[in-house]
CSV table of C-alpha atoms and ligand atoms in Angstrom, one decimal:
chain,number,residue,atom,x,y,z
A,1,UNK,CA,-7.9,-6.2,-15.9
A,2,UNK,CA,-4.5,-4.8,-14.7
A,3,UNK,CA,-4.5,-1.5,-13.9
A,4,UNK,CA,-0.9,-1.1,-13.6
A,5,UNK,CA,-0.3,-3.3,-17.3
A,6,UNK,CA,1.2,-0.9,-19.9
A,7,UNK,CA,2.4,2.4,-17.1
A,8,UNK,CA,5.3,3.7,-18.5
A,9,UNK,CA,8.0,4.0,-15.5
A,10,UNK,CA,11.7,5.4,-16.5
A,11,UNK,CA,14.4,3.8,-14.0
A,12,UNK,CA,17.5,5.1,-13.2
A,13,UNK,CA,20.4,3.8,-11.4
A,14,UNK,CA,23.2,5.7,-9.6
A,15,UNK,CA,26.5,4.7,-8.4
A,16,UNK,CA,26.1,3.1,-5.5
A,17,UNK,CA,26.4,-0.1,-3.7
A,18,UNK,CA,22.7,-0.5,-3.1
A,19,UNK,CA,22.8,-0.9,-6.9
A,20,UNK,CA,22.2,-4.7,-6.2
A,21,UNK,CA,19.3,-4.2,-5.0
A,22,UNK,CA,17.8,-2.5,-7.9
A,23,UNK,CA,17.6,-5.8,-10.1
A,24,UNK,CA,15.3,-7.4,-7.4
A,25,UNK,CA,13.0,-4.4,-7.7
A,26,UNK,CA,13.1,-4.3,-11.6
A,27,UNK,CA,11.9,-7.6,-11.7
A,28,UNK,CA,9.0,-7.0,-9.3
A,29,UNK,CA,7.7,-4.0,-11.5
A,30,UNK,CA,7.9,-6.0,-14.0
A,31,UNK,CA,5.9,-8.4,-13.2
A,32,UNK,CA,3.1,-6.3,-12.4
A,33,UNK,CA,2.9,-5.6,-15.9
A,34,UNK,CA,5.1,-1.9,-15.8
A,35,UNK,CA,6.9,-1.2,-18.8
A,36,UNK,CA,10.3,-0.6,-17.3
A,37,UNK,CA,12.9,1.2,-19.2
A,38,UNK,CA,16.6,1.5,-17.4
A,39,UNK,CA,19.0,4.2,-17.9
A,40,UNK,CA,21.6,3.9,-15.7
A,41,UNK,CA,25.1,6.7,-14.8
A,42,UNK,CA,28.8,5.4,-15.7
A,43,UNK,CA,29.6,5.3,-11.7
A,44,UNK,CA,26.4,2.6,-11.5
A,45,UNK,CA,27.8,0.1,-14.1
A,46,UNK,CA,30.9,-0.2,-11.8
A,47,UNK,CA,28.9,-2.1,-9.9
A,48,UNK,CA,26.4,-3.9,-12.0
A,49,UNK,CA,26.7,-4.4,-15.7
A,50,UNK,CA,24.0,-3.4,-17.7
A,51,UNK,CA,23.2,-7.0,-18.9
A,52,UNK,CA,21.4,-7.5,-15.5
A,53,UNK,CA,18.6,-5.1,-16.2
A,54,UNK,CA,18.3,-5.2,-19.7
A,55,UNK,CA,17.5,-9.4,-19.5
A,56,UNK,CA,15.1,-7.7,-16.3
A,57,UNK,CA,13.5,-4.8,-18.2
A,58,UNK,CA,13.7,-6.5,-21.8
A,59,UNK,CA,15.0,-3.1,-23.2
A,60,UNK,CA,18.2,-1.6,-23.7
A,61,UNK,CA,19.8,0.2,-21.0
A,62,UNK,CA,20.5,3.7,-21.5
A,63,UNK,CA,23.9,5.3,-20.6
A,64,UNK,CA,25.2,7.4,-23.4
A,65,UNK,CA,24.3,11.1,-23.6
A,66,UNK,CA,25.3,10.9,-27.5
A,67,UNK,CA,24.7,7.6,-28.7
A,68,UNK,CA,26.2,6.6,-32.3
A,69,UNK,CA,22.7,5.7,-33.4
A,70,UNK,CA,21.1,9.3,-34.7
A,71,UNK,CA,17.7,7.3,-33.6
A,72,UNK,CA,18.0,7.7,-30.1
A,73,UNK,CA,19.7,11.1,-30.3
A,74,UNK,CA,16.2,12.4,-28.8
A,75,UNK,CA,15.3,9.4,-25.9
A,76,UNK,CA,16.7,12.1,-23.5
A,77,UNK,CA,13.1,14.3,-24.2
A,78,UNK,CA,10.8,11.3,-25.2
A,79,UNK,CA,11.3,8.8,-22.7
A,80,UNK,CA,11.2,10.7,-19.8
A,81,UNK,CA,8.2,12.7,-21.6
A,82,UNK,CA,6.4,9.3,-22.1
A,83,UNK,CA,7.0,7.9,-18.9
A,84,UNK,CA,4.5,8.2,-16.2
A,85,UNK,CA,7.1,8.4,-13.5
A,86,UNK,CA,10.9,8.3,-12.8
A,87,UNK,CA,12.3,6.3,-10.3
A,88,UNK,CA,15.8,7.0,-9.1
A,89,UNK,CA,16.9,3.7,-7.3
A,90,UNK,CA,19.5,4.3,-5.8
A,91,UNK,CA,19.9,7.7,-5.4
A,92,UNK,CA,23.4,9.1,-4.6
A,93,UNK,CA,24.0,12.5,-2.8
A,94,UNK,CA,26.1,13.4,-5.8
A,95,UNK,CA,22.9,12.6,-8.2
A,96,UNK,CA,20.3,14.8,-5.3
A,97,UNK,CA,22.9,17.7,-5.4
A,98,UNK,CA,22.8,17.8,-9.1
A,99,UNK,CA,19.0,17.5,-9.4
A,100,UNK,CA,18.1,19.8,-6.9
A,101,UNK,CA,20.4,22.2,-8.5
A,102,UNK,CA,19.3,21.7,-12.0
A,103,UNK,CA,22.5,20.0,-13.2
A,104,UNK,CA,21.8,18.2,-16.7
A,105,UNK,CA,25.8,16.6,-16.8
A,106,UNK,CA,24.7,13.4,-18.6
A,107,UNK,CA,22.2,11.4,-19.9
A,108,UNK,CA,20.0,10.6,-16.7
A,109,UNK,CA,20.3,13.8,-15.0
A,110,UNK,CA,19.1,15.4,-18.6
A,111,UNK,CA,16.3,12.5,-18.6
A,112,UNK,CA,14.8,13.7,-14.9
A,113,UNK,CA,15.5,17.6,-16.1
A,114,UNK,CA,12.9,17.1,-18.4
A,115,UNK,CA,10.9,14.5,-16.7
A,116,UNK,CA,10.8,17.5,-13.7
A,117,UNK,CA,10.4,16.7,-9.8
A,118,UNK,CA,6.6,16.1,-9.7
A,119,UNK,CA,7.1,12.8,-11.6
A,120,UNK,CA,10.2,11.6,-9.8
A,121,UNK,CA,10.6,9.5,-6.9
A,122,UNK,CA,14.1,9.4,-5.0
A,123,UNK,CA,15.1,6.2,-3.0
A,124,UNK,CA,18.2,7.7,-1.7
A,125,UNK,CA,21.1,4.9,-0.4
A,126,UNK,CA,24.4,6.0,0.8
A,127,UNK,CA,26.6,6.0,4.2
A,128,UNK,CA,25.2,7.7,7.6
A,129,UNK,CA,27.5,10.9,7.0
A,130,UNK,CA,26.7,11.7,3.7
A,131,UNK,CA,23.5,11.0,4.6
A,132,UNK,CA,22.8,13.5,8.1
A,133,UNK,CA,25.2,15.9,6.4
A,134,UNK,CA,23.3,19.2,5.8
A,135,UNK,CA,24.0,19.9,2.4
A,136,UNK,CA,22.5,16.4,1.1
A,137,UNK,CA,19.6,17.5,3.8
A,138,UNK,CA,19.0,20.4,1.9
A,139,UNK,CA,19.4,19.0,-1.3
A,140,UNK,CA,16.5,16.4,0.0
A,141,UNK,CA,14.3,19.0,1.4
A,142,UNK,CA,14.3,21.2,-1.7
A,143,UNK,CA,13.3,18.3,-4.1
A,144,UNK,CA,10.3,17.3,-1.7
A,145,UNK,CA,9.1,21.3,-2.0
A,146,UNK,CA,9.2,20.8,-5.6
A,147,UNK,CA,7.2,17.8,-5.6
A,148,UNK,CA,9.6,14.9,-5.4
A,149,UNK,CA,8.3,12.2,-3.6
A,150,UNK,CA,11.1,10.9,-1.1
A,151,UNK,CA,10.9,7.1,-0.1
A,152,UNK,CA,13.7,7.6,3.3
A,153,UNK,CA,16.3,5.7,3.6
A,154,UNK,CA,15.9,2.8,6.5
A,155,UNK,CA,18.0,2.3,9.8
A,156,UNK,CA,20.5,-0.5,9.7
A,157,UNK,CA,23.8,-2.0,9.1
A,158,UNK,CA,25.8,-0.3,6.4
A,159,UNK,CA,27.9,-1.6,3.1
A,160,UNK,CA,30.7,0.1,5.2
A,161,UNK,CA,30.0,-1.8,8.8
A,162,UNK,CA,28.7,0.5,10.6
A,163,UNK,CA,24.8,1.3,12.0
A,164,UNK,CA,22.8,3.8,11.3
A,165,UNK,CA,20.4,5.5,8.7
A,166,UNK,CA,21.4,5.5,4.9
A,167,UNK,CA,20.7,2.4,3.7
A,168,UNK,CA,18.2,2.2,0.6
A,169,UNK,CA,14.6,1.1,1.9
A,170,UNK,CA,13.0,-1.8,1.7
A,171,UNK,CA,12.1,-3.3,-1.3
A,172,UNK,CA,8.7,-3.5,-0.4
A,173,UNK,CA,8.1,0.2,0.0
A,174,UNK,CA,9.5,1.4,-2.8
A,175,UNK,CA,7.8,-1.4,-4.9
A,176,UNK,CA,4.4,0.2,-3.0
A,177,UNK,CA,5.0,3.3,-3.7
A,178,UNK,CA,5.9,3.2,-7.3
A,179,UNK,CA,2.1,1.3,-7.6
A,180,UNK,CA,0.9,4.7,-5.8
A,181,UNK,CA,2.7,7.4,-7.6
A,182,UNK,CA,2.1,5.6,-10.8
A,183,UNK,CA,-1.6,5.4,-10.1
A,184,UNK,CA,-1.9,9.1,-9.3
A,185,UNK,CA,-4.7,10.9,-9.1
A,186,UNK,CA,-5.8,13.7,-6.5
A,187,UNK,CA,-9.6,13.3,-6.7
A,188,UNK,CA,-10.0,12.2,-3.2
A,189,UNK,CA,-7.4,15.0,-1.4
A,190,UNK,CA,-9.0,16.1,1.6
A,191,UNK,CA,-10.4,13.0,2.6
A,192,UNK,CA,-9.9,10.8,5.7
A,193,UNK,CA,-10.1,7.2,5.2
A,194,UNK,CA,-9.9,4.9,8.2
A,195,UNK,CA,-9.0,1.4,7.0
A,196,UNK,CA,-8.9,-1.5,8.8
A,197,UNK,CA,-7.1,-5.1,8.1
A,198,UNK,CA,-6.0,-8.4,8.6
A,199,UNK,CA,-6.9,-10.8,11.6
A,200,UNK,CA,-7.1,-9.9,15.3
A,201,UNK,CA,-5.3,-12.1,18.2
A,202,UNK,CA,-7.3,-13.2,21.4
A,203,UNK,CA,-4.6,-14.5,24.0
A,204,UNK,CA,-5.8,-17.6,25.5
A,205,UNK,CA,-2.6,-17.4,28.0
A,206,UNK,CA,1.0,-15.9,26.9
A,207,UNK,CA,1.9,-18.4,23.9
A,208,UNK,CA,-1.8,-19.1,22.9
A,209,UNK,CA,-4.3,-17.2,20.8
A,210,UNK,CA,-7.4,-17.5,18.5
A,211,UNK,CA,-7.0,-16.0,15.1
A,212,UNK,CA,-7.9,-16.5,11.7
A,213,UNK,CA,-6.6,-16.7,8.0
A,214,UNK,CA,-6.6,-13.2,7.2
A,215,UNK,CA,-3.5,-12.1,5.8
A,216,UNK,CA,-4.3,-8.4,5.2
A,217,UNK,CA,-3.5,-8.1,1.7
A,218,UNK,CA,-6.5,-6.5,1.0
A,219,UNK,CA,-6.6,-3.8,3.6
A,220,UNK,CA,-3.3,-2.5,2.4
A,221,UNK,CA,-3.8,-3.2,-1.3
A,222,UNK,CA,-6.9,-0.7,-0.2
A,223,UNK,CA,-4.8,1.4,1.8
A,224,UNK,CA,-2.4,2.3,-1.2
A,225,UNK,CA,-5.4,2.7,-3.7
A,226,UNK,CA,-7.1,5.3,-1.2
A,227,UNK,CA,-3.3,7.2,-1.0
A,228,UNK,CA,-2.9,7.0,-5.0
A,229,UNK,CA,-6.4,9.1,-5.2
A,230,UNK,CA,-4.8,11.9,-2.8
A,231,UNK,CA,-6.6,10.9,0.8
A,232,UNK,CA,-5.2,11.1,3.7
A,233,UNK,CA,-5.2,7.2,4.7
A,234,UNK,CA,-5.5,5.9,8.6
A,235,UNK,CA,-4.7,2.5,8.2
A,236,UNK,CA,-5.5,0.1,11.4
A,237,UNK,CA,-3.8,-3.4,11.4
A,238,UNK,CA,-3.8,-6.5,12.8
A,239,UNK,CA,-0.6,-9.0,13.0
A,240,UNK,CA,-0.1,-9.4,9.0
A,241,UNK,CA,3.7,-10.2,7.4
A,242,UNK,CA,3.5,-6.9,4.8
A,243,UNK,CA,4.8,-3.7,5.2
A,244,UNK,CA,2.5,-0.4,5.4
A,245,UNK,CA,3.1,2.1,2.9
A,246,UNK,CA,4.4,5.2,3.6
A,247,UNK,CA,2.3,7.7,3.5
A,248,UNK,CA,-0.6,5.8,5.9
A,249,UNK,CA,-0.7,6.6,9.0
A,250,UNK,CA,-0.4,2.8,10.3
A,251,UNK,CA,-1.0,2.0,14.0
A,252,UNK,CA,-0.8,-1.4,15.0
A,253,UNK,CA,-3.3,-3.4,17.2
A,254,UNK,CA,-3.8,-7.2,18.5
A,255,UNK,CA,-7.0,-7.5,19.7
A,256,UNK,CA,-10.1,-6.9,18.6
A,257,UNK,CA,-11.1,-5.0,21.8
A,258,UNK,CA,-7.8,-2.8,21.0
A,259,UNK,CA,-8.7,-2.5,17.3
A,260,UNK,CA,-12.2,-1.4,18.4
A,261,UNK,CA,-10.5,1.4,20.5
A,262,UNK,CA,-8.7,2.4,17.9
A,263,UNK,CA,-11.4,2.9,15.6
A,264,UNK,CA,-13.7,5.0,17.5
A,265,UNK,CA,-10.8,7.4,18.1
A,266,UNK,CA,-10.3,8.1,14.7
A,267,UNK,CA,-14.0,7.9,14.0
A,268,UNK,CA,-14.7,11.3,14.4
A,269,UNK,CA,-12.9,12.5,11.7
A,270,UNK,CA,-12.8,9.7,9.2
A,271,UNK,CA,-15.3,10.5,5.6
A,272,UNK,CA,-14.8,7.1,4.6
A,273,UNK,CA,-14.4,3.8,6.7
A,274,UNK,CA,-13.5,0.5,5.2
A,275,UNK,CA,-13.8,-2.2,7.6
A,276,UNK,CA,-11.6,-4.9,5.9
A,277,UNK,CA,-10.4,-6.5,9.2
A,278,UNK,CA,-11.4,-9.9,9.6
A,279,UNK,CA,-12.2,-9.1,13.6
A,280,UNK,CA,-12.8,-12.2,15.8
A,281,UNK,CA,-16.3,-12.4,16.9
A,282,UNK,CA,-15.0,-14.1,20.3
A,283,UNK,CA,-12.7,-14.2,22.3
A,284,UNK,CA,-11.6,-16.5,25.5
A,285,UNK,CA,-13.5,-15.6,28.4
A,286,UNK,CA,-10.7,-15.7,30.4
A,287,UNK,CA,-6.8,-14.6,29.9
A,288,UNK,CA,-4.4,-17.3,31.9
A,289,UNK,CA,-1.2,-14.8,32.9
A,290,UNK,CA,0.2,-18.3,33.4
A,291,UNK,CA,1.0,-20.9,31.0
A,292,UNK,CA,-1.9,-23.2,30.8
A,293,UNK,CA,-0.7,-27.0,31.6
A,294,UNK,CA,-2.5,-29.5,29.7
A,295,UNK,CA,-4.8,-31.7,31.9
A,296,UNK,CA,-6.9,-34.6,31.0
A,297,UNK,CA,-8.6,-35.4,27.8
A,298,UNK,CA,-10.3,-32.8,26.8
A,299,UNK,CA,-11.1,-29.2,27.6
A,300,UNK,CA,-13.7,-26.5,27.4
A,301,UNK,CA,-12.9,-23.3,26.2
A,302,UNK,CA,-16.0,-20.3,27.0
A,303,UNK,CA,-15.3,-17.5,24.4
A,304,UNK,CA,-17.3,-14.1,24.9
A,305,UNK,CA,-18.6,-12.1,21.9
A,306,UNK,CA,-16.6,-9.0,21.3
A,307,UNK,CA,-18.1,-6.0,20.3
A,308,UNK,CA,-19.2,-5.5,16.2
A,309,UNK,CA,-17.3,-2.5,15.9
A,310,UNK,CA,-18.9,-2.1,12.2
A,311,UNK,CA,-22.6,-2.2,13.8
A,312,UNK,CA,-21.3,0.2,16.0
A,313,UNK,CA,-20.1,2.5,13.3
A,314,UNK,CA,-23.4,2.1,12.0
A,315,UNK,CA,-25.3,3.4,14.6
A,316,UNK,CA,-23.1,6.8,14.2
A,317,UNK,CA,-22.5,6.8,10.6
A,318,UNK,CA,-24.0,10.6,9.6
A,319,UNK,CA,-22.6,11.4,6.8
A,320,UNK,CA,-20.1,9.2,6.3
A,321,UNK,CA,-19.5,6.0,3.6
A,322,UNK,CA,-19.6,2.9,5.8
A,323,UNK,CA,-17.8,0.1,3.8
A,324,UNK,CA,-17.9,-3.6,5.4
A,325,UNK,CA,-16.4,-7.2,4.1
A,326,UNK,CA,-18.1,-10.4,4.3
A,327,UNK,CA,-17.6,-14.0,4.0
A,328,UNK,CA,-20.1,-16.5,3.1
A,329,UNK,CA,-20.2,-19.8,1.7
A,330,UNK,CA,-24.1,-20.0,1.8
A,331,UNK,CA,-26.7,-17.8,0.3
A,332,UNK,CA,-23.7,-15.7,-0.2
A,333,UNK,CA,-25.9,-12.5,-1.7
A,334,UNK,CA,-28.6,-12.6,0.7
A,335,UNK,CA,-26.7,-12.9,2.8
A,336,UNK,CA,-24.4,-10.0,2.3
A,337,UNK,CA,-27.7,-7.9,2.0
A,338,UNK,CA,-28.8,-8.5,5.5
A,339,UNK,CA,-25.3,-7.5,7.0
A,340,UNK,CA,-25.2,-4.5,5.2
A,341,UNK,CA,-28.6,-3.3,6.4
A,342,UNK,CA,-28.4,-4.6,9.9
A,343,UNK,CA,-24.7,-2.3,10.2
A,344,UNK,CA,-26.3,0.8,7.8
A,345,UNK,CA,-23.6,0.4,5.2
A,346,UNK,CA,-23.4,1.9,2.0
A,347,UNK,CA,-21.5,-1.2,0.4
A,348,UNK,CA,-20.4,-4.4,1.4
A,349,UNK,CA,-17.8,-6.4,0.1
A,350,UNK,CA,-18.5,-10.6,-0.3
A,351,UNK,CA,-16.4,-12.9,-1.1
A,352,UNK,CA,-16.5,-17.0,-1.2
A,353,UNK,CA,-13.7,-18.7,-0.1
A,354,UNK,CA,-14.7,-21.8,-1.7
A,355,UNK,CA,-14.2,-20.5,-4.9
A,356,UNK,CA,-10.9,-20.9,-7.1
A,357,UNK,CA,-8.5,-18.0,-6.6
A,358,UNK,CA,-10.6,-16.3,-3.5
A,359,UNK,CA,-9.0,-18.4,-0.7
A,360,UNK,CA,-7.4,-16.2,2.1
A,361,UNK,CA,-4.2,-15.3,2.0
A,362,UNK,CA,-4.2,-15.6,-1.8
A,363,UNK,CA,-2.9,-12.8,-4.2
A,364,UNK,CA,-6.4,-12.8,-6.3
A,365,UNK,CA,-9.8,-12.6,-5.1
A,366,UNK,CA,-13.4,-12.7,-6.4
A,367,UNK,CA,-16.0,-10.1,-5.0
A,368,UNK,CA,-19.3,-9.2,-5.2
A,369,UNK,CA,-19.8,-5.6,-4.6
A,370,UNK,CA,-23.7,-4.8,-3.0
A,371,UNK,CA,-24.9,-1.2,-3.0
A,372,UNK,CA,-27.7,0.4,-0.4
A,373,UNK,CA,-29.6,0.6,-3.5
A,374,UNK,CA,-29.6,-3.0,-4.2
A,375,UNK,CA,-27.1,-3.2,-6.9
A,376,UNK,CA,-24.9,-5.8,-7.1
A,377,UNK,CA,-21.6,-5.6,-9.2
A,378,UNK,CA,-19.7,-9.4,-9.7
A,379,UNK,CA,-16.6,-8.6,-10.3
A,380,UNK,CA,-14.2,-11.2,-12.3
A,381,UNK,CA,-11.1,-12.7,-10.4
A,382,UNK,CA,-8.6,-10.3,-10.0
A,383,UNK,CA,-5.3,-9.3,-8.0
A,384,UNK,CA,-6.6,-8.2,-4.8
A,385,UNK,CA,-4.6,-4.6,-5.6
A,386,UNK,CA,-7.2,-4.4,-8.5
A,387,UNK,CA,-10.2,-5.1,-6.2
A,388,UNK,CA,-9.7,-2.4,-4.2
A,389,UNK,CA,-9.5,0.0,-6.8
A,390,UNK,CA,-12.7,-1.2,-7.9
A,391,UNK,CA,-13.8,-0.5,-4.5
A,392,UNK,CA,-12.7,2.8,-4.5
A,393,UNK,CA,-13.6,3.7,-7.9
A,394,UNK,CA,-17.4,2.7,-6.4
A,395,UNK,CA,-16.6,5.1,-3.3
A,396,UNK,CA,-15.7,7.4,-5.5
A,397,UNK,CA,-19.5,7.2,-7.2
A,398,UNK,CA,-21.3,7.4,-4.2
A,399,UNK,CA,-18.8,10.5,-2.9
A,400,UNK,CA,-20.1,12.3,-6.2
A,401,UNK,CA,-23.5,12.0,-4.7
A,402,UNK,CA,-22.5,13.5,-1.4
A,403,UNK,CA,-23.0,16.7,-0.7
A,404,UNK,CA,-21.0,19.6,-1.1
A,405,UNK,CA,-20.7,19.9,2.4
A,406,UNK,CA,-19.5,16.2,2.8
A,407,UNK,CA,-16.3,17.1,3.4
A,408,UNK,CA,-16.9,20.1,6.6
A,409,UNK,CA,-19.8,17.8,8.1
A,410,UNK,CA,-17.8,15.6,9.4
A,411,UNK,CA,-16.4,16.6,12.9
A,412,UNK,CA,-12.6,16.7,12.0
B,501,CTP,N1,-16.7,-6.8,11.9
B,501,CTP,C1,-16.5,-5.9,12.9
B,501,CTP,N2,-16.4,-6.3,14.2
B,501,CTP,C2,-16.6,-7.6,14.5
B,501,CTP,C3,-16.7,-8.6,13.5
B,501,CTP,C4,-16.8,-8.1,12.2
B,501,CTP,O1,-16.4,-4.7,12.7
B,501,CTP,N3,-16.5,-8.0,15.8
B,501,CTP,C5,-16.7,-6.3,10.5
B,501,CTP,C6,-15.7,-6.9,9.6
B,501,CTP,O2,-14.6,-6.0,9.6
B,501,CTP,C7,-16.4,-6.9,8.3
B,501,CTP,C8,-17.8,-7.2,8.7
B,501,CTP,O3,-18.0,-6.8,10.0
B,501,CTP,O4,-16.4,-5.7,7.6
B,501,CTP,C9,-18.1,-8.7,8.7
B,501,CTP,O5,-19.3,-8.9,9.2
B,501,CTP,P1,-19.7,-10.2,10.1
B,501,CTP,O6,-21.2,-10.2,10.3
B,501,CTP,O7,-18.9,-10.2,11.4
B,501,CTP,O8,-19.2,-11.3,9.2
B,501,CTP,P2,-18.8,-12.6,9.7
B,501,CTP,O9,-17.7,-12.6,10.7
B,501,CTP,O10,-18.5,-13.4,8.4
B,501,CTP,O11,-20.2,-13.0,10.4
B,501,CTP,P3,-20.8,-14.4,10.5
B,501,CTP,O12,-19.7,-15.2,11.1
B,501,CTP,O13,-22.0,-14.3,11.4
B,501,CTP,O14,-21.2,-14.8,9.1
């Protein structure tokens, strides 16, 4: 299963230098199994000829408003009809004037006319003073009332040498939020979800720590499935090398004493918790501030127990959906059963690292999904982004259940 195999996404290129940087992001759609079809403006093939994208998207490349082949003479209304979103990539402030003004002047700006602003996502690129100057500002802001989802330019240094915001973002969160916008859905709006992810740190001294394998895919592959239903997403991280989406509200933590403060501030007002962090159970008794110096043989390390923030949560829960992870290589069922009663969950997650394809830090996994009721749901190995949609689609059952009143009980 790939929910993302056979989505439809039209992408267009403008004229820009960021055009580059398009062809590494074609290729990374494509891979996820998106049908990618390119058009791209005359200005855009002065700096990339269409070859590039058409080996990358295995179609054509669209450029001509009046093509000589009576065929096509309609792809303007059909493929943007068809497609379930646009992605403009990059977008120039010549191509947001002419959108946000309803200028159709060629092929692509016909194409996003009739594809509208709700399905089209702008990743604009261009220098600092096009980009702060008000009329590009206002161009932006009216295309985000209509529905247009922006992915903002980043901070850096410029194709023209200079510093400062304009340059297109990173290709990780505009591959992200493609995934979400092309998974949209608005069943959970309203909703607070507080996720949690990857491994916490316990400083030994200033270069040491204990940690563990986690590498957070799975929290943030969560994190963008809980944003694609339409909930407002609180996403609380450990150290991890990946890149939050955009739309989470992301605060970053070390410990797991600082992830535990974290969570019970947002508690209060989170419906659903998912408590994918792989917390450390321990920590070193004692912090050095001072390098430790190595002495003798051998030493002894005492580590403390940190709190179980979950079991905390438990204790708490009301009406809320309490989702935890587990890891077992042992009596992996049973033993998923008895954490989920001992912390009052509604599921639990399990997973054996032993197994092929559900190592940490891998791409895949293979879960077991255990109900309150006593169900148990094996799922097959899957892409981890796939697992948590499962997950949701199974918080998304038990929200049916809730209440009509779910939503107000909660003390938001
Ligand atoms: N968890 C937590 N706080 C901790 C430790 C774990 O909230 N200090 C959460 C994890 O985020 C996960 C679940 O509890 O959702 C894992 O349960 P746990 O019993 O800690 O699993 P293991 O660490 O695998 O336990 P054990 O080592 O005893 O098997």
């Amino acid at each position: 299963m790939n929910t993302l195999q056979n989505k439809k996404l039209l992408f267009g290129i403008t004229g820009g230098i960021a055009v580059y940087k398009a062809a590494e992001i074609i290729r990374g759609l494509v891979k996820m199994g998106i049908d990618v079809q390119v058009a791209m403006t005359k200005h855009a093939q002065q700096f990339v000829t269409p070859l590039t994208f058409e080996t990358l998207s295995n179609h054509p490349v669209m450029s001509e408003m009046f093509p000589a082949d009576e065929m096509v003479a309609t792809r303007h209304i059909g493929i943007p009809g068809d497609a379930d979103a646009v992605l403009i990539c990059p977008a120039t402030a010549n191509f947001i004037g002419k959108m946000a003004n309803g200028i159709a002047d060629d092929l692509l700006t016909t194409m996003v006319m009739v594809a509208g602003p709700e399905k089209t996502i702008l990743c604009p690129a261009m220098n600092t003073e096009m980009w702060d100057n008000p009329v590009v500002q206002k161009n932006v802001a009216l295309l985000r009332e209509y529905g247009s989802k922006i992915v903002d330019p980043g901070h850096g240094e410029l194709a023209c040498h200079t510093i400062g915001a304009g340059r297109l973002a990173s290709i990780e969160r505009i591959l992200s939020t493609a995934r979400i916008e092309l998974l949209r859905n608005n069943d959970f709006s309203g909703l607070n979800f507080l996720i949690t992810a990857g491994p916490t740190e316990e400083p030994l001294d200033p270069v040491r720590y204990i940690t563990n394998l986690s590498s957070g895919k799975m929290g943030f592959a969560l994190t963008e499935a809980a944003l694609s239903r339409g909930a407002n997403v609180m996403l609380i991280t450990g150290h991890t090398e990946l890149t939050p989406p955009d739309d989470a509200e992301t605060i970053f933590v070390r410990t797991a004493a600082e992830m535990e403060r974290a969570v019970l501030q947002a508690y209060s007002s989170a419906h659903v918790v998912i408590m994918s962090a792989a917390v450390s159970d321990y920590r070193p008794a004692d912090y050095s501030p001072s390098k430790l110096k190595k002495e003798g043989d051998s030493i002894l390390l005492t580590l403390k127990r940190n709190t179980d923030i979950l079991a905390e949560l438990g204790k708490e829960k009301k009406d809320r959906l309490l989702v935890g992870f587990a890891v077992e290589t042992d009596n992996v069922v049973a033993n998923a059963f008895r954490k989920l009663r001992e912390k009052n969950l509604d599921l639990i997650v399990v997973n054996n690292p032993n197994e092929e394809g559900a190592a940490f830090r891998s791409d895949t996994n293979r879960v077991t999904i255990l109900s309150r009721e006593g169900e148990e749901k094996d799922l097959s190995l899957m892409e981890k982004f796939d697992v948590a949609r499962q997950i949701i689609d199974e918080i998304a059952v038990l929200k049916e259940l809730k209440p009509a009143s779910f939503k107000t009980t909660i003390e938001v």
